[in-house]
Amino acid sequence: EDQVTQSPEALRLQEGESSSLNCSYTVSGLRGLFWYRQDPGKGPEFLFTLYSAGEEKEKERLKATLTKKESFLHITAPKPEDSATYLCAVQAPGYSTLTFGKGTMLLVSP
Amino acid sequence: DGGITQSPKYLFRKEGQNVTLSCEQNLNHDAMYWYRQDPGQGLRLIYYSQIVNDFQKGDIAEGYSVSREKKESFPLTVTSAQKNPTAFYLCASSIDQGPDTEAFFGQGTRLTVV
């Protein structure tokens, strides 16, 4: 059974204080690992897909990395508008469905 | 403007009633999905469909039903058999094969039992 564990559950940062979110996964093979951002009361917004260990992708202040067992979402010099819940999901080979973690709620204070 | 439209945004259901949540997409995606989100929980898969007139149960299908008569539409019915239907429901779509199989989500329907 595919499993995704995200840590920490919640993270509070000061504006400009860089940090990382963790996503550990167990899946029989990996078709893709996905990061989403979700604002309160809204649907998740797609951020990145990572396919193989060693891969990295960046978007503004966010950088996602992937190893064989986990992925990190690095947030550099965050701003209050980065406050959201960040969701990680995995996709197994031959399937289009996603298995999600419970998310990390990020709060960035000015 | 391509995307996924869910309606209504808020829905109230009385005990014993069936209600249907709408999901329409104009992204020309083959695959569509319904997820349920509860506070402190990850998204859990209810049903999915990879092609018109075919669908499969997800992890928590009991008390729900779906249809896929058109490529663009994947409505979800929450039946009276669903014991705890109050939740945030999310519809998504994606391509089914090849690269770039990320799912795109609608804005959700919040269902409350009154």
XYZ file of C-alpha atoms in Angstrom:
224
model
C 0.000 0.000 0.000
C 1.326 3.417 -0.979
C 2.004 5.740 1.957
C 2.959 9.397 2.200
C 4.028 11.097 5.434
C 4.575 14.832 5.635
C 6.417 16.685 8.381
C 6.091 18.884 10.234
C 2.292 19.100 10.476
C 2.574 22.850 10.986
C 5.414 25.338 10.626
C 5.558 28.955 11.642
C 8.277 31.152 10.106
C 9.219 34.781 10.218
C 9.340 36.560 6.896
C 12.741 35.862 5.329
C 13.417 32.775 7.488
C 14.192 29.896 5.113
C 13.174 26.316 5.905
C 12.226 22.959 4.399
C 9.170 20.728 4.382
C 9.574 16.960 4.230
C 7.606 14.306 2.360
C 8.536 10.666 3.004
C 6.972 8.060 0.778
C 6.582 4.331 0.314
C 5.428 3.214 -3.108
C 6.031 0.216 -5.330
C 7.986 2.072 -7.938
C 7.396 5.786 -8.498
C 5.723 7.236 -11.544
C 5.798 10.749 -10.123
C 5.837 12.804 -6.930
C 3.701 15.927 -6.893
C 3.650 19.055 -4.755
C 0.542 21.199 -4.409
C -0.298 24.391 -2.551
C -3.751 24.741 -0.983
C -5.239 27.954 0.375
C -8.082 27.747 2.915
C -11.394 26.849 1.296
C -9.811 26.400 -2.146
C -8.757 23.488 -4.310
C -5.085 22.456 -4.457
C -2.896 24.321 -6.940
C -0.257 22.306 -8.784
C 3.362 23.304 -8.122
C 5.811 20.598 -9.255
C 6.217 17.067 -10.538
C 9.411 15.117 -9.820
C 10.084 11.834 -11.558
C 13.466 10.475 -10.488
C 15.958 10.688 -7.635
C 18.267 13.668 -7.956
C 15.747 15.771 -9.832
C 15.156 19.366 -8.710
C 12.617 21.979 -9.784
C 12.283 25.633 -8.823
C 9.560 28.228 -8.891
C 10.116 31.634 -7.364
C 11.011 31.026 -3.694
C 10.271 27.297 -3.836
C 12.582 24.440 -4.760
C 11.571 20.785 -4.717
C 14.074 17.935 -4.545
C 13.678 14.160 -4.680
C 15.542 11.155 -3.308
C 14.544 7.486 -3.413
C 12.671 7.787 -0.112
C 11.707 11.420 0.353
C 11.178 14.817 -1.167
C 11.897 18.231 0.265
C 10.212 21.519 -0.495
C 12.701 24.258 0.304
C 11.309 27.730 0.898
C 13.861 30.517 0.585
C 13.189 33.906 2.205
C 9.447 33.281 2.500
C 6.857 36.043 2.402
C 3.461 36.147 4.139
C 1.771 35.289 0.845
C 3.530 31.913 0.942
C 1.311 30.962 3.875
C -0.748 27.919 2.839
C -0.976 24.177 3.272
C 1.508 22.289 1.117
C 0.466 18.834 -0.033
C 2.651 16.026 -1.327
C 1.313 13.119 -3.395
C 2.744 10.065 -5.145
C 1.660 8.203 -8.224
C 2.491 4.553 -8.818
C 3.388 3.097 -12.203
C 0.363 2.175 -14.299
C -1.954 4.356 -12.249
C -3.141 7.926 -12.697
C -4.549 8.225 -9.171
C -2.635 10.044 -6.420
C -1.962 9.101 -2.795
C -1.726 12.224 -0.658
C -0.037 13.062 2.612
C -1.888 15.080 5.244
C -0.045 18.261 4.384
C 2.096 20.840 6.145
C 0.392 24.059 7.194
C 2.850 26.930 6.737
C 2.342 30.316 8.364
C 4.744 33.132 7.513
C 4.553 36.145 9.794
C 5.596 39.638 8.689
C -10.310 29.806 -20.189
C -9.580 26.146 -19.452
C -10.262 24.609 -16.087
C -12.460 22.586 -13.802
C -15.734 23.929 -12.479
C -17.418 22.527 -9.408
C -20.865 23.538 -8.273
C -22.317 24.475 -5.961
C -19.625 25.925 -3.721
C -21.701 25.249 -0.595
C -24.370 22.586 -0.204
C -26.592 21.689 2.717
C -28.201 18.288 2.992
C -30.859 17.025 5.304
C -30.564 13.611 6.869
C -31.752 10.901 4.483
C -31.425 12.972 1.319
C -29.319 12.237 -1.732
C -27.410 15.164 -3.198
C -25.415 15.500 -6.417
C -22.233 17.515 -6.804
C -21.369 18.762 -10.265
C -17.932 18.677 -11.899
C -17.221 19.890 -15.441
C -13.859 20.233 -17.194
C -12.857 21.762 -20.525
C -9.240 20.600 -20.468
C -9.953 17.620 -22.745
C -8.646 15.300 -20.042
C -9.545 11.619 -20.175
C -9.266 10.948 -16.435
C -11.403 12.501 -13.711
C -11.404 11.989 -9.953
C -13.360 12.717 -6.800
C -11.541 13.229 -3.504
C -12.842 13.927 -0.048
C -10.957 16.165 2.419
C -11.612 16.258 6.154
C -9.846 18.533 8.679
C -6.410 17.196 9.496
C -6.711 14.479 6.853
C -5.144 14.089 3.474
C -7.239 13.866 0.347
C -8.903 10.454 0.048
C -10.003 9.003 -3.276
C -13.717 8.267 -3.669
C -14.091 7.315 -7.349
C -12.177 7.813 -10.558
C -12.825 7.406 -14.251
C -10.257 6.970 -16.992
C -12.695 6.853 -19.901
C -16.300 7.642 -20.703
C -18.843 5.085 -19.428
C -16.308 3.484 -17.095
C -15.294 4.222 -13.505
C -13.619 2.525 -10.558
C -14.043 2.674 -6.798
C -11.404 4.419 -4.770
C -10.526 3.903 -1.123
C -13.780 5.273 0.357
C -16.520 4.606 -2.239
C -19.208 3.351 0.160
C -22.230 5.654 0.206
C -21.270 7.425 -3.035
C -22.113 6.922 -6.696
C -20.852 8.465 -9.944
C -21.536 8.488 -13.663
C -19.399 9.368 -16.685
C -21.707 9.818 -19.646
C -19.638 12.621 -21.189
C -15.906 13.237 -21.248
C -16.402 16.688 -19.739
C -18.621 15.717 -16.824
C -18.218 13.513 -13.735
C -21.016 14.134 -11.201
C -20.854 12.656 -7.697
C -23.969 11.637 -5.769
C -23.737 11.451 -1.997
C -26.415 8.992 -0.969
C -28.250 8.604 2.314
C -26.082 5.516 2.931
C -23.062 7.762 3.528
C -23.023 8.042 7.314
C -20.756 11.033 7.681
C -21.024 13.129 4.515
C -19.999 16.503 5.953
C -16.698 17.270 4.217
C -14.951 19.257 1.503
C -15.263 17.511 -1.873
C -12.706 18.064 -4.613
C -12.931 17.082 -8.257
C -9.824 16.764 -10.411
C -8.825 15.789 -13.923
C -5.647 14.748 -15.694
C -4.343 13.123 -18.831
C -4.160 9.392 -18.324
C -1.067 8.291 -20.196
C 2.384 9.654 -20.938
C 4.249 12.416 -19.102
C 2.736 15.376 -17.307
C 0.009 13.419 -15.547
C -0.439 15.989 -12.815
C -4.018 16.442 -11.669
C -5.739 19.813 -11.790
C -8.371 20.540 -9.188
C -11.602 22.463 -9.015
C -12.370 24.890 -6.202
C -14.327 22.361 -4.194
C -17.821 21.899 -2.777
C -18.334 22.091 0.958
C -21.177 19.774 1.968
C -22.825 20.124 5.361
C -25.493 17.866 6.820
C -28.143 19.826 8.732
